[in-house]
Structure formats: C-alpha cells, structure tokens
Amino acid sequence: MSKVHLIEHPLIQHKMALIRDIETGPKEFRELVDETALLMAYEVTRDIALEEIEIETPMGVAKCQTIAGKKIGIIPILRAGLGMVNSMLELIPAAKVGHIGVYRDPKTLQPVEYYCKLPPDINERDLIVVDPMLATGGSAIAAIQFIKDRGGKNIKLMVLIAAPEGIQAVQEAHPDVDIFTGAIDERLDENGYIVPGLGDAGDRLFGTK
Ligand code: PRP
Ligand code: URA
C-alpha cells in the first residue's frame, strides 16, 4: 500500500489558511498556490538520488553530493494543476512538463479526459502529478492510469488538500503511488466537494464561475 505524507510545515499551514479564505481573490490565490507548491516540492523530492563528486574549492577538495542525473517530470492535471507548475519549475528547472486534461462531470462526478501530452521519455523520469484537490479521487486515478498506459512508472501525487475518500480510492487503484498532501480534510459533501476545503480550485485560480 502506498504511503500518505501529510506535510505540516508551519509555512505551508499558514499559506493554506489564506488559500482557504473565501475573501482571498484570484491574484493572491494564484500566488499562494504556487508558493505552497514550491514548499511542498522540497518534501516530495526529498528522496532524489545523489552521487558523490569532488569539487575544488579555493582551499582544497570537497566531497560533495549532486543529483544523480535522474530526470524529473511534472504533470499537472488541467486546469487547476497548472497553478502549481511555475514555482516547481523554478526549483527543478531541468524538469519536463506533461499535461493531462481531465475534468469532473458535475452530475456523475466521473472524470472526463480531453487532453494528454507527455514527454516521450516518461519511463525514465521520476514523475510528480500535481493538482490542488483530491476529492473523490476520480481525476487523479484517471490521470495516473493515462501515465502508466504510456510507460510512466515512478509516480508521486502531490495535492494541497485531500479528502479521506480520495486518498482511499487512489491507494486502492494505484497502490504504488505515494500521496503528498498539505491537509487531510473531513469529508466530501453531496456534490463531491471537499469540506471545508477551499471551494472550486480552478474557478478560484482563473476567476471563472
Ligand atoms: C478539480 C480538481 C481536480 C478534481 C478533483 O478539477 O482540480 O482535478 O476536481 O476532484 P475528484 O478527485 O473528485 O476527481 P475540475 O474537475 O473542477 O476541473 P478544472 O480543474 O478544469 O476546474
Ligand atoms: N474540485 C475542486 O476544485 N474542489 C473540490 O472541493 C472538489 C473538487
């Protein structure tokens, strides 16, 4: 069974409070989502493989650790996952970005796939799927299956807020995929929204309604 990593760093908790606030408008919301993704990315990349190299300093030779050349892919689930990409690219500039378009049918709550463009070498990359919300889990499960069908193997899922129902569904569908989240909320409401959550992440990011 995959692991669930609840990332409770004080900076993340503070930003999460502002993100959830109904008074936070799209500009600030976008900035906060991106900043929080950056902070979470530190934790998600904690196990990246290192290799030892020798570096000549002005005073001698230092044994140093550098990233062992393993490649990383960041895969946002459109639309809302886009809000987490920019800061992660600043942290990991060599990462390639793949896009998967999935939206949730508001009546059936089933995921509808409409776009997929992934780096050709995803089978060689450590992949981080990003989306602010893990609600029923349908969108993440479908996106991860897309990636696996195209050869992706080492996959992590990074979300800002998860519902217990979504965590369980992803763990059952993809027991090899660890989940990283900034919060685990109480439950889903009758429309599949996370309570207390933050509302509709895509609408709050892009000012749509
Ligand atoms: C939201 C969110 C997730 C999905 C979570 O996207 O960004 O992708 O819902 O719900 P689930 O776990 O029940 O599938 P939405 O369908 O609103 O699409 P959008 O990002 O285009 O607004
Ligand atoms: N999608 C969102 O944007 N928010 C939720 O609470 C659930 C699904």
XYZ file of C-alpha atoms and ligand atoms in Angstrom:
239
model
C 0.000 0.000 0.000
C 1.258 3.465 -0.865
C 2.194 5.972 1.829
C 0.370 9.196 2.623
C 2.699 12.064 3.545
C 0.963 14.879 5.395
C 3.292 17.861 5.043
C 2.611 20.039 8.068
C 5.373 22.624 7.805
C 4.269 25.861 9.549
C 4.778 27.922 6.372
C 2.521 25.561 4.466
C -0.147 25.632 7.160
C -0.051 29.437 7.220
C -0.410 29.723 3.445
C -3.121 27.093 3.435
C -5.193 29.196 5.847
C -5.012 32.111 3.402
C -5.769 29.903 0.394
C -8.910 28.547 2.063
C -10.190 32.044 2.970
C -13.268 32.974 0.954
C -12.006 36.590 0.924
C -8.813 35.679 -0.977
C -9.123 36.830 -4.598
C -7.674 35.154 -7.727
C -4.365 37.081 -7.803
C -3.438 36.283 -4.214
C -4.885 32.776 -4.538
C -2.642 32.054 -7.548
C 0.433 33.349 -5.740
C -0.323 31.315 -2.621
C -0.999 28.090 -4.513
C 2.286 28.466 -6.390
C 4.258 29.297 -3.224
C 2.743 26.351 -1.374
C 3.586 24.016 -4.247
C 7.208 25.182 -4.041
C 7.378 24.417 -0.330
C 5.757 21.013 -0.794
C 8.126 20.186 -3.644
C 11.031 20.163 -1.162
C 9.381 17.262 0.652
C 8.297 15.412 -2.474
C 11.861 15.459 -3.844
C 13.484 14.502 -0.537
C 14.431 11.009 -1.752
C 16.057 12.060 -5.050
C 19.199 10.001 -5.585
C 22.542 11.756 -5.032
C 26.036 10.890 -6.164
C 29.337 11.954 -4.692
C 31.641 14.212 -6.676
C 34.831 16.049 -5.800
C 34.856 19.838 -6.133
C 37.934 22.001 -5.940
C 37.391 24.927 -3.606
C 39.882 27.790 -3.112
C 41.063 25.874 -0.011
C 41.178 22.258 -1.170
C 38.986 19.436 -2.401
C 35.477 18.918 -1.014
C 33.493 15.745 -1.384
C 30.035 16.974 -2.454
C 26.687 15.428 -3.328
C 24.904 16.236 -6.581
C 21.688 14.957 -8.072
C 22.500 11.670 -9.770
C 21.133 12.604 -13.152
C 17.706 11.031 -12.676
C 15.248 13.046 -14.680
C 12.046 14.537 -13.291
C 8.659 15.131 -14.904
C 5.952 17.397 -13.525
C 2.470 16.548 -14.730
C -0.319 18.992 -13.837
C -3.917 17.839 -14.135
C -5.637 20.634 -16.099
C -6.818 23.117 -15.278
C -6.129 23.672 -11.625
C -2.857 21.750 -11.553
C -1.350 24.460 -13.773
C -1.327 26.742 -10.736
C 1.376 24.590 -9.124
C 3.814 24.287 -12.026
C 5.728 27.581 -12.254
C 7.295 27.518 -8.822
C 8.190 23.852 -9.159
C 9.980 24.619 -12.416
C 11.960 27.330 -10.641
C 13.064 24.727 -8.125
C 13.706 21.990 -10.716
C 14.448 23.877 -13.958
C 15.509 20.765 -15.870
C 12.157 19.052 -15.290
C 9.953 18.368 -18.293
C 6.248 19.159 -18.041
C 3.452 16.922 -19.298
C -0.209 17.960 -19.375
C -3.275 15.862 -18.769
C -6.707 17.396 -19.256
C -9.361 15.856 -17.034
C -12.492 17.451 -15.689
C -15.108 16.055 -13.409
C -18.587 15.743 -14.869
C -20.620 17.779 -12.351
C -23.574 15.334 -12.463
C -21.884 11.933 -12.445
C -18.619 13.122 -10.762
C -16.863 10.813 -13.247
C -13.595 12.058 -14.814
C -13.751 13.118 -18.476
C -10.393 13.113 -20.278
C -9.836 15.667 -23.014
C -6.079 16.160 -23.445
C -2.809 14.340 -22.926
C 0.677 15.446 -23.931
C 3.546 13.825 -22.077
C 7.332 13.911 -22.502
C 8.361 10.980 -24.741
C 10.794 9.591 -22.150
C 8.399 9.421 -19.184
C 9.505 5.847 -18.492
C 12.951 7.240 -17.495
C 11.645 10.006 -15.242
C 10.503 10.391 -11.659
C 7.027 11.802 -12.184
C 5.142 14.193 -9.906
C 1.435 14.555 -10.719
C 0.098 17.836 -9.307
C -3.440 19.033 -8.629
C -4.640 21.227 -5.752
C -7.610 18.973 -4.910
C -8.018 15.236 -4.321
C -11.766 14.826 -3.779
C -13.375 11.556 -4.956
C -10.021 10.654 -6.494
C -11.546 10.024 -9.938
C -9.451 12.642 -11.770
C -6.149 11.601 -10.189
C -6.845 7.896 -10.736
C -7.621 8.509 -14.428
C -4.576 10.768 -14.908
C -2.223 8.260 -13.274
C -3.669 5.468 -15.411
C -3.033 7.603 -18.545
C 0.585 7.984 -17.478
C 1.030 4.289 -16.723
C -0.542 3.352 -20.074
C 2.180 5.438 -21.748
C 5.014 3.820 -19.812
C 5.315 6.012 -16.679
C 6.443 4.032 -13.636
C 7.782 6.123 -10.768
C 4.822 8.308 -9.925
C 4.015 10.517 -6.924
C 0.839 12.517 -6.417
C 1.087 15.971 -4.809
C -2.067 17.844 -3.739
C -2.816 20.761 -1.443
C -5.958 19.301 0.127
C -7.163 15.709 0.149
C -10.424 14.118 1.284
C -10.188 10.749 3.052
C -12.395 9.255 0.323
C -9.976 10.338 -2.407
C -6.926 9.065 -0.559
C -8.524 5.655 -0.123
C -9.616 5.493 -3.771
C -6.143 6.375 -5.102
C -4.461 3.922 -2.743
C -6.776 1.147 -3.918
C -6.392 1.957 -7.638
C -2.664 2.748 -7.570
C -1.021 1.181 -4.504
C 2.426 2.069 -5.877
C 1.782 5.837 -5.879
C 2.667 7.801 -2.732
C 0.419 10.772 -1.932
C 1.784 14.066 -0.595
C -0.761 16.495 0.804
C -0.787 19.719 2.800
C -4.050 18.828 4.571
C -6.498 15.977 5.009
C -9.987 17.400 5.389
C -13.135 15.980 6.962
C -15.241 14.688 4.088
C -16.953 15.281 0.756
C -20.340 16.959 0.503
C -23.207 15.589 -1.610
C -21.751 17.319 -4.718
C -18.318 15.795 -4.239
C -16.736 18.997 -2.883
C -14.220 18.829 -0.079
C -15.473 20.176 3.265
C -14.159 22.550 4.490
C -11.756 22.570 1.509
C -11.361 25.782 -0.458
C -14.214 25.617 -2.966
C -13.567 25.127 -6.676
C -9.822 25.379 -7.201
C -9.963 26.008 -10.968
C -12.544 28.766 -10.611
C -10.621 30.452 -7.802
C -7.344 30.301 -9.733
C -8.685 31.617 -13.004
C -11.578 33.803 -11.839
C -14.243 31.734 -13.618
C -17.588 30.703 -12.188
C -10.993 19.671 -9.820
C -9.617 19.480 -9.229
C -9.335 18.038 -9.515
C -10.711 17.405 -9.398
C -10.815 16.703 -8.069
O -10.925 19.822 -11.180
O -8.676 20.366 -9.759
O -8.779 17.804 -10.794
O -11.658 18.474 -9.446
O -11.998 16.017 -7.995
P -12.058 14.428 -7.967
O -10.991 13.960 -7.040
O -13.439 14.141 -7.446
O -11.880 13.923 -9.365
P -12.242 20.164 -12.038
O -12.958 18.914 -12.454
O -13.069 21.168 -11.297
O -11.653 20.757 -13.371
P -10.870 22.143 -13.584
O -9.516 21.998 -12.928
O -10.776 22.220 -15.064
O -11.673 23.249 -12.973
N -12.717 20.055 -7.119
C -12.477 21.254 -6.537
O -11.983 22.188 -7.186
N -12.806 21.401 -5.239
C -13.343 20.418 -4.516
O -13.611 20.617 -3.329
C -13.585 19.185 -5.141
C -13.245 19.035 -6.444
